[in-house]
PDB file of C-alpha atoms in Angstrom:
ATOM      1  CA  MET A   1     -29.809 -34.610   5.962  1.00 38.00           C
ATOM      2  CA  LYS A   2     -30.005 -37.395   3.831  1.00 42.00           C
ATOM      3  CA  ILE A   3     -27.251 -38.593   1.091  1.00 42.00           C
ATOM      4  CA  ASP A   4     -29.857 -38.883  -0.935  1.00 44.00           C
ATOM      5  CA  ASP A   5     -31.387 -35.305  -0.176  1.00 44.00           C
ATOM      6  CA  GLY A   6     -27.374 -34.258  -1.169  1.00 47.00           C
ATOM      7  CA  VAL A   7     -27.432 -36.340  -4.679  1.00 48.00           C
ATOM      8  CA  MET A   8     -30.191 -34.712  -5.690  1.00 45.00           C
ATOM      9  CA  ILE A   9     -29.441 -30.448  -4.267  1.00 45.00           C
ATOM     10  CA  ALA A  10     -26.122 -31.647  -6.580  1.00 52.00           C
ATOM     11  CA  ALA A  11     -28.030 -32.446  -9.284  1.00 49.00           C
ATOM     12  CA  ALA A  12     -30.184 -29.812  -9.129  1.00 49.00           C
ATOM     13  CA  ASP A  13     -27.006 -27.374  -9.068  1.00 55.00           C
ATOM     14  CA  THR A  14     -25.702 -29.017 -12.069  1.00 52.00           C
ATOM     15  CA  ALA A  15     -28.668 -28.490 -14.316  1.00 46.00           C
ATOM     16  CA  LYS A  16     -29.336 -24.996 -12.936  1.00 52.00           C
ATOM     17  CA  ASN A  17     -26.076 -23.941 -13.737  1.00 53.00           C
ATOM     18  CA  ASN A  18     -24.575 -26.386 -17.177  1.00 55.00           C
ATOM     19  CA  PRO A  19     -27.668 -27.846 -18.380  1.00 44.00           C
ATOM     20  CA  ALA A  20     -25.906 -29.334 -21.152  1.00 47.00           C
ATOM     21  CA  SER A  21     -23.686 -30.985 -19.067  1.00 58.00           C
ATOM     22  CA  PRO A  22     -22.480 -33.768 -19.064  1.00 69.00           C
ATOM     23  CA  PRO A  23     -21.286 -34.771 -22.341  1.00 71.00           C
ATOM     24  CA  GLU A  24     -23.133 -38.142 -23.618  1.00 72.00           C
ATOM     25  CA  ARG A  25     -18.632 -39.244 -24.529  1.00 80.00           C
ATOM     26  CA  MET A  26     -17.813 -39.111 -20.852  1.00 89.00           C
ATOM     27  CA  PRO A  27     -17.448 -42.771 -18.686  1.00 92.00           C
ATOM     28  CA  ARG A  28     -20.969 -43.258 -17.474  1.00 92.00           C
ATOM     29  CA  ASP A  29     -20.167 -47.148 -16.098  1.00 95.00           C
ATOM     30  CA  ARG A  30     -17.356 -48.807 -14.108  1.00 96.00           C
ATOM     31  CA  SER A  31     -15.319 -50.427 -16.880  1.00 97.00           C
ATOM     32  CA  ALA A  32     -14.986 -46.907 -18.815  1.00 96.00           C
ATOM     33  CA  ALA A  33     -14.463 -45.068 -15.823  1.00 97.00           C
ATOM     34  CA  ILE A  34     -11.517 -47.188 -14.580  1.00 97.00           C
ATOM     35  CA  LYS A  35     -10.332 -47.569 -18.475  1.00 97.00           C
ATOM     36  CA  PHE A  36     -10.178 -43.537 -18.780  1.00 97.00           C
ATOM     37  CA  PHE A  37      -8.824 -43.103 -15.247  1.00 98.00           C
ATOM     38  CA  VAL A  38      -6.160 -45.297 -15.734  1.00 97.00           C
ATOM     39  CA  SER A  39      -5.575 -44.088 -19.367  1.00 97.00           C
ATOM     40  CA  HIS A  40      -4.514 -40.749 -18.449  1.00 97.00           C
ATOM     41  CA  THR A  41      -0.649 -39.399 -18.274  1.00 97.00           C
ATOM     42  CA  SER A  42      -1.244 -37.508 -14.776  1.00 98.00           C
ATOM     43  CA  PRO A  43      -2.836 -41.314 -12.672  1.00 98.00           C
ATOM     44  CA  GLN A  44       0.068 -42.811 -14.636  1.00 98.00           C
ATOM     45  CA  LEU A  45       2.941 -40.572 -13.503  1.00 98.00           C
ATOM     46  CA  ILE A  46       1.414 -40.782  -9.571  1.00 98.00           C
ATOM     47  CA  ALA A  47       1.290 -43.899  -9.765  1.00 98.00           C
ATOM     48  CA  LEU A  48       4.452 -44.625 -11.137  1.00 98.00           C
ATOM     49  CA  ALA A  49       5.946 -41.895  -8.475  1.00 98.00           C
ATOM     50  CA  VAL A  50       4.176 -43.564  -5.412  1.00 98.00           C
ATOM     51  CA  LEU A  51       6.208 -47.322  -7.605  1.00 98.00           C
ATOM     52  CA  LEU A  52       9.581 -45.723  -7.261  1.00 98.00           C
ATOM     53  CA  ALA A  53       9.492 -44.193  -3.530  1.00 98.00           C
ATOM     54  CA  VAL A  54       7.977 -47.377  -2.249  1.00 98.00           C
ATOM     55  CA  VAL A  55      10.625 -49.479  -4.120  1.00 98.00           C
ATOM     56  CA  ALA A  56      13.151 -46.772  -2.830  1.00 98.00           C
ATOM     57  CA  ARG A  57      12.654 -46.876   0.728  1.00 98.00           C
ATOM     58  CA  ILE A  58      12.649 -51.146   1.169  1.00 98.00           C
ATOM     59  CA  TRP A  59      16.208 -50.776  -0.557  1.00 97.00           C
ATOM     60  CA  VAL A  60      16.581 -47.981   2.020  1.00 97.00           C
ATOM     61  CA  GLY A  61      15.415 -50.800   4.924  1.00 95.00           C
ATOM     62  CA  ASN A  62      15.877 -50.235   8.574  1.00 94.00           C
ATOM     63  CA  PHE A  63      12.446 -49.309   9.423  1.00 96.00           C
ATOM     64  CA  THR A  64      11.576 -47.731  12.218  1.00 97.00           C
ATOM     65  CA  TRP A  65       8.705 -46.492  14.180  1.00 97.00           C
ATOM     66  CA  VAL A  66       9.283 -43.294  12.544  1.00 97.00           C
ATOM     67  CA  ASP A  67       8.290 -44.711   9.269  1.00 98.00           C
ATOM     68  CA  ALA A  68       4.378 -45.294  10.412  1.00 97.00           C
ATOM     69  CA  LEU A  69       4.950 -41.576  12.742  1.00 98.00           C
ATOM     70  CA  VAL A  70       5.786 -39.760   8.727  1.00 97.00           C
ATOM     71  CA  ALA A  71       3.219 -41.874   7.017  1.00 97.00           C
ATOM     72  CA  LEU A  72       0.564 -40.955   9.932  1.00 98.00           C
ATOM     73  CA  ALA A  73       1.787 -37.209   9.573  1.00 98.00           C
ATOM     74  CA  ALA A  74       1.416 -37.386   5.695  1.00 98.00           C
ATOM     75  CA  TRP A  75      -2.285 -38.550   6.455  1.00 98.00           C
ATOM     76  CA  ALA A  76      -3.020 -36.556   8.805  1.00 98.00           C
ATOM     77  CA  TYR A  77      -1.683 -33.543   7.054  1.00 98.00           C
ATOM     78  CA  PHE A  78      -3.202 -34.348   3.702  1.00 98.00           C
ATOM     79  CA  PRO A  79      -6.642 -33.236   3.737  1.00 98.00           C
ATOM     80  CA  ILE A  80      -5.287 -29.937   4.940  1.00 98.00           C
ATOM     81  CA  ASN A  81      -2.714 -29.427   2.506  1.00 97.00           C
ATOM     82  CA  GLU A  82      -5.569 -30.195  -0.418  1.00 98.00           C
ATOM     83  CA  TRP A  83      -7.357 -27.423   1.564  1.00 98.00           C
ATOM     84  CA  LEU A  84      -4.927 -24.583   1.181  1.00 98.00           C
ATOM     85  CA  ILE A  85      -3.540 -25.050  -2.502  1.00 98.00           C
ATOM     86  CA  HIS A  86      -7.114 -25.155  -3.031  1.00 98.00           C
ATOM     87  CA  VAL A  87      -7.808 -21.564  -1.703  1.00 98.00           C
ATOM     88  CA  PHE A  88      -4.693 -20.311  -2.230  1.00 97.00           C
ATOM     89  CA  MET A  89      -3.022 -21.257  -4.863  1.00 97.00           C
ATOM     90  CA  LEU A  90      -6.029 -22.513  -7.939  1.00 97.00           C
ATOM     91  CA  HIS A  91      -8.351 -19.904  -6.519  1.00 97.00           C
ATOM     92  CA  TYR A  92      -5.533 -17.579  -6.851  1.00 96.00           C
ATOM     93  CA  LYS A  93      -6.816 -14.282  -8.498  1.00 94.00           C
ATOM     94  CA  PRO A  94      -4.725 -12.268 -10.455  1.00 94.00           C
ATOM     95  CA  ARG A  95      -3.095  -9.094  -8.643  1.00 92.00           C
ATOM     96  CA  LYS A  96      -1.464  -5.699 -10.455  1.00 91.00           C
ATOM     97  CA  ILE A  97       2.051  -5.066  -8.594  1.00 91.00           C
ATOM     98  CA  PHE A  98       2.813  -1.587  -9.629  1.00 88.00           C
ATOM     99  CA  GLY A  99       1.032  -1.719 -12.895  1.00 86.00           C
ATOM    100  CA  ARG A 100       1.962  -5.371 -13.714  1.00 91.00           C
ATOM    101  CA  THR A 101      -0.595  -8.106 -13.461  1.00 92.00           C
ATOM    102  CA  ILE A 102       0.938 -11.316 -11.451  1.00 93.00           C
ATOM    103  CA  ASP A 103      -0.675 -14.224 -12.597  1.00 95.00           C
ATOM    104  CA  PHE A 104       1.106 -18.091 -13.068  1.00 94.00           C
ATOM    105  CA  HIS A 105      -0.261 -20.726 -14.721  1.00 95.00           C
ATOM    106  CA  LEU A 106      -2.700 -23.121 -12.258  1.00 96.00           C
ATOM    107  CA  PRO A 107      -4.876 -20.575 -11.329  1.00 96.00           C
ATOM    108  CA  LYS A 108      -5.494 -20.357 -14.841  1.00 95.00           C
ATOM    109  CA  THR A 109      -6.265 -23.610 -15.693  1.00 96.00           C
ATOM    110  CA  HIS A 110      -8.156 -23.930 -12.523  1.00 97.00           C
ATOM    111  CA  ARG A 111     -10.391 -21.260 -13.607  1.00 96.00           C
ATOM    112  CA  TRP A 112     -10.766 -22.845 -17.602  1.00 95.00           C
ATOM    113  CA  HIS A 113     -12.254 -26.132 -14.902  1.00 96.00           C
ATOM    114  CA  HIS A 114     -14.400 -23.812 -12.997  1.00 97.00           C
ATOM    115  CA  ALA A 115     -15.622 -22.801 -16.442  1.00 95.00           C
ATOM    116  CA  GLU A 116     -16.080 -25.491 -18.261  1.00 94.00           C
ATOM    117  CA  PRO A 117     -16.708 -28.407 -14.983  1.00 95.00           C
ATOM    118  CA  TRP A 118     -17.120 -31.153 -17.613  1.00 94.00           C
ATOM    119  CA  ASN A 119     -14.223 -30.791 -20.213  1.00 93.00           C
ATOM    120  CA  MET A 120     -11.328 -33.467 -19.426  1.00 92.00           C
ATOM    121  CA  GLU A 121      -9.007 -31.469 -20.358  1.00 92.00           C
ATOM    122  CA  TRP A 122      -9.114 -30.306 -16.898  1.00 94.00           C
ATOM    123  CA  ILE A 123     -10.261 -32.739 -14.435  1.00 96.00           C
ATOM    124  CA  PHE A 124      -6.417 -33.802 -13.644  1.00 97.00           C
ATOM    125  CA  ILE A 125      -3.792 -32.289 -12.407  1.00 97.00           C
ATOM    126  CA  PRO A 126      -2.063 -30.098 -14.874  1.00 95.00           C
ATOM    127  CA  ARG A 127       1.429 -31.674 -16.358  1.00 93.00           C
ATOM    128  CA  HIS A 128       3.928 -28.805 -15.547  1.00 94.00           C
ATOM    129  CA  VAL A 129       2.820 -29.599 -12.079  1.00 96.00           C
ATOM    130  CA  HIS A 130       4.404 -33.134 -12.576  1.00 97.00           C
ATOM    131  CA  ARG A 131       7.209 -31.199 -13.870  1.00 96.00           C
ATOM    132  CA  LEU A 132       7.735 -29.370 -10.812  1.00 96.00           C
ATOM    133  CA  VAL A 133       6.646 -31.151  -8.220  1.00 97.00           C
ATOM    134  CA  PHE A 134       8.258 -34.901  -9.152  1.00 97.00           C
ATOM    135  CA  PRO A 135      11.948 -32.876  -9.104  1.00 97.00           C
ATOM    136  CA  LEU A 136      10.904 -31.279  -5.528  1.00 97.00           C
ATOM    137  CA  ILE A 137      11.039 -34.468  -4.457  1.00 97.00           C
ATOM    138  CA  ALA A 138      13.524 -35.868  -6.040  1.00 97.00           C
ATOM    139  CA  LEU A 139      15.836 -33.093  -4.521  1.00 98.00           C
ATOM    140  CA  ILE A 140      14.477 -33.688  -0.815  1.00 97.00           C
ATOM    141  CA  VAL A 141      15.128 -37.260  -1.120  1.00 97.00           C
ATOM    142  CA  VAL A 142      18.876 -37.073  -1.761  1.00 97.00           C
ATOM    143  CA  LEU A 143      19.464 -34.362   0.947  1.00 97.00           C
ATOM    144  CA  ALA A 144      17.954 -36.214   3.252  1.00 96.00           C
ATOM    145  CA  GLY A 145      20.585 -37.795   4.466  1.00 94.00           C
ATOM    146  CA  SER A 146      20.353 -40.190   7.307  1.00 94.00           C
ATOM    147  CA  TRP A 147      16.369 -39.316   7.477  1.00 96.00           C
ATOM    148  CA  ARG A 148      16.343 -40.782   3.713  1.00 97.00           C
ATOM    149  CA  GLY A 149      14.079 -43.962   4.850  1.00 97.00           C
ATOM    150  CA  PRO A 150      11.274 -41.952   6.952  1.00 98.00           C
ATOM    151  CA  VAL A 151      11.281 -39.072   4.342  1.00 98.00           C
ATOM    152  CA  LEU A 152      10.507 -42.052   1.321  1.00 98.00           C
ATOM    153  CA  SER A 153       7.961 -43.224   3.570  1.00 98.00           C
ATOM    154  CA  TYR A 154       6.079 -39.730   3.967  1.00 98.00           C
ATOM    155  CA  PHE A 155       6.743 -39.274  -0.045  1.00 98.00           C
ATOM    156  CA  ALA A 156       4.916 -42.600  -0.313  1.00 98.00           C
ATOM    157  CA  VAL A 157       2.427 -42.353   1.758  1.00 98.00           C
ATOM    158  CA  TYR A 158       1.933 -38.491   0.566  1.00 98.00           C
ATOM    159  CA  LEU A 159       2.204 -39.417  -2.763  1.00 98.00           C
ATOM    160  CA  LEU A 160      -0.282 -42.301  -3.348  1.00 98.00           C
ATOM    161  CA  LEU A 161      -2.869 -39.724  -1.375  1.00 98.00           C
ATOM    162  CA  GLY A 162      -1.802 -37.938  -4.038  1.00 98.00           C
ATOM    163  CA  LEU A 163      -3.277 -40.694  -6.732  1.00 98.00           C
ATOM    164  CA  HIS A 164      -6.364 -40.826  -4.259  1.00 98.00           C
ATOM    165  CA  TYR A 165      -7.234 -36.763  -4.441  1.00 98.00           C
ATOM    166  CA  GLU A 166      -7.238 -37.998  -8.511  1.00 98.00           C
ATOM    167  CA  TRP A 167      -9.168 -40.396  -8.408  1.00 98.00           C
ATOM    168  CA  VAL A 168     -11.809 -38.611  -6.306  1.00 98.00           C
ATOM    169  CA  HIS A 169     -12.042 -35.550  -8.381  1.00 98.00           C
ATOM    170  CA  TYR A 170     -12.093 -37.692 -11.482  1.00 98.00           C
ATOM    171  CA  LEU A 171     -15.232 -39.278  -9.842  1.00 98.00           C
ATOM    172  CA  ALA A 172     -16.619 -35.326  -9.247  1.00 97.00           C
ATOM    173  CA  HIS A 173     -16.684 -34.874 -12.986  1.00 96.00           C
ATOM    174  CA  ILE A 174     -18.408 -37.500 -14.468  1.00 96.00           C
ATOM    175  CA  PRO A 175     -21.888 -39.079 -14.512  1.00 94.00           C
ATOM    176  CA  TRP A 176     -20.722 -42.702 -12.721  1.00 95.00           C
ATOM    177  CA  CYS A 177     -19.576 -42.995  -8.735  1.00 97.00           C
ATOM    178  CA  PRO A 178     -18.752 -45.977  -7.319  1.00 97.00           C
ATOM    179  CA  ASP A 179     -21.750 -47.049  -4.685  1.00 97.00           C
ATOM    180  CA  ILE A 180     -19.941 -45.668  -2.190  1.00 97.00           C
ATOM    181  CA  ALA A 181     -21.024 -43.658   1.218  1.00 98.00           C
ATOM    182  CA  TYR A 182     -17.329 -41.594   1.067  1.00 98.00           C
ATOM    183  CA  TYR A 183     -17.441 -41.545  -2.690  1.00 98.00           C
ATOM    184  CA  LYS A 184     -20.643 -40.058  -3.262  1.00 98.00           C
ATOM    185  CA  ARG A 185     -20.278 -37.486  -0.471  1.00 98.00           C
ATOM    186  CA  ARG A 186     -17.219 -36.209  -1.740  1.00 98.00           C
ATOM    187  CA  VAL A 187     -18.707 -35.922  -5.257  1.00 98.00           C
ATOM    188  CA  ARG A 188     -21.306 -33.889  -3.706  1.00 97.00           C
ATOM    189  CA  GLU A 189     -19.854 -31.955  -2.600  1.00 98.00           C
ATOM    190  CA  HIS A 190     -17.188 -31.195  -4.771  1.00 98.00           C
ATOM    191  CA  ARG A 191     -19.910 -30.518  -7.058  1.00 96.00           C
ATOM    192  CA  TRP A 192     -21.537 -27.659  -4.713  1.00 97.00           C
ATOM    193  CA  HIS A 193     -18.128 -26.396  -4.703  1.00 97.00           C
ATOM    194  CA  HIS A 194     -18.871 -26.377  -8.484  1.00 96.00           C
ATOM    195  CA  PHE A 195     -22.245 -25.472  -9.084  1.00 95.00           C
ATOM    196  CA  ARG A 196     -23.939 -23.767  -5.428  1.00 96.00           C
ATOM    197  CA  ASN A 197     -20.866 -21.386  -4.129  1.00 96.00           C
ATOM    198  CA  GLU A 198     -16.510 -21.765  -5.036  1.00 97.00           C
ATOM    199  CA  ASN A 199     -16.386 -20.247  -1.725  1.00 97.00           C
ATOM    200  CA  TYR A 200     -17.504 -23.301   0.461  1.00 98.00           C
ATOM    201  CA  TRP A 201     -15.907 -27.202   0.190  1.00 98.00           C
ATOM    202  CA  TRP A 202     -12.627 -27.137  -0.505  1.00 98.00           C
ATOM    203  CA  GLY A 203     -11.939 -30.286   0.286  1.00 98.00           C
ATOM    204  CA  VAL A 204     -11.823 -33.397  -2.842  1.00 98.00           C
ATOM    205  CA  SER A 205     -10.303 -36.278  -1.612  1.00 98.00           C
ATOM    206  CA  MET A 206     -11.047 -35.634   1.892  1.00 98.00           C
ATOM    207  CA  GLY A 207     -13.337 -33.475   4.294  1.00 96.00           C
ATOM    208  CA  SER A 208     -11.588 -32.249   7.148  1.00 97.00           C
ATOM    209  CA  GLY A 209      -9.938 -29.877   5.913  1.00 97.00           C
ATOM    210  CA  ASP A 210     -13.241 -28.192   5.215  1.00 98.00           C
ATOM    211  CA  ARG A 211     -14.188 -29.311   8.876  1.00 97.00           C
ATOM    212  CA  ILE A 212     -11.289 -27.682  10.858  1.00 97.00           C
ATOM    213  CA  PHE A 213     -11.686 -24.256   8.715  1.00 97.00           C
ATOM    214  CA  ARG A 214     -15.370 -24.190   9.001  1.00 97.00           C
ATOM    215  CA  THR A 215     -16.005 -24.092   5.492  1.00 98.00           C
ATOM    216  CA  ALA A 216     -18.886 -27.139   5.059  1.00 97.00           C
ATOM    217  CA  PRO A 217     -21.826 -25.003   5.600  1.00 96.00           C
ATOM    218  CA  ALA A 218     -25.536 -26.645   5.646  1.00 95.00           C
ATOM    219  CA  VAL A 219     -25.760 -27.012   1.855  1.00 95.00           C
ATOM    220  CA  GLU A 220     -30.095 -26.222   2.266  1.00 93.00           C
ATOM    221  CA  GLU A 221     -28.313 -23.174   4.017  1.00 92.00           C
ATOM    222  CA  THR A 222     -26.186 -21.611   1.328  1.00 94.00           C
ATOM    223  CA  GLY A 223     -27.464 -19.491  -1.337  1.00 93.00           C
ATOM    224  CA  ARG A 224     -25.680 -20.022  -4.923  1.00 94.00           C
ATOM    225  CA  SER A 225     -22.965 -17.157  -5.454  1.00 94.00           C
ATOM    226  CA  GLY A 226     -24.140 -17.016  -8.439  1.00 92.00           C
ATOM    227  CA  THR A 227     -19.931 -17.002  -9.707  1.00 95.00           C
ATOM    228  CA  ALA A 228     -19.432 -19.983  -9.189  1.00 95.00           C
ATOM    229  CA  ALA A 229     -18.125 -20.217 -13.041  1.00 94.00           C
ATOM    230  CA  THR A 230     -16.262 -17.373 -13.451  1.00 94.00           C
ATOM    231  CA  LEU A 231     -14.951 -17.549  -9.465  1.00 92.00           C
ATOM    232  CA  GLY A 232     -16.087 -13.657  -9.636  1.00 80.00           C
ATOM    233  CA  MET A 233     -13.541 -12.457 -12.721  1.00 77.00           C
ATOM    234  CA  GLY A 234     -16.090 -13.206 -15.834  1.00 55.00           C
ATOM    235  CA  LYS A 235     -15.587 -14.312 -18.577  1.00 47.00           C
ATOM    236  CA  ASP A 236     -12.076 -13.441 -19.995  1.00 45.00           C
ATOM    237  CA  ALA A 237     -10.389 -13.748 -16.510  1.00 50.00           C
ATOM    238  CA  ALA A 238      -8.073 -16.857 -18.312  1.00 48.00           C
TER     239      ALA A 238
END
């Protein structure tokens, strides 16, 4: 299938499922898109974390081949990690245990995101995730001992990929996208996830997780689920 064909299918799905989108106020050119992205708290926090990890790694010193190995491991694992988080955490469905409903704030915000995919409030990683993840990373680094250098190298790459994730996910939810085939494909597949069938195309910034787990079918052979906006839970699920 040609890229242009995929773009047309994604556009058609978007129009059928959310005809009022995207709002005119959203960034529609490169300058506006970059300006909004760099002004948001989540990219700012992740960029700061990347900088701190890089500076800390340089300060620790004693670079070896292990640093290159763990950096490669972070890059190789990220699409799988992205896929697992999307499937098992973001799309977690509330369940009753001993008569009590168990639910979490993160999947709630993701359900809001599916219900309003053009709402800029739900596009970026929620702040409560940063409040949990950043201290956890810091604790791991402190406890790493003699492995502190390679651990910092791993997290520097991982956090950089996390920043890239935010960028790609952001692109999928605004009208503008760079004229780069890679980004067009990532945007196209994520929009299929939102507007055609939420059970496929779980990868966001990388697509290899979907290829590994076989969740990137041919779009023209994949029917619309009819539940992409509600995740099959009804309008009041959140």
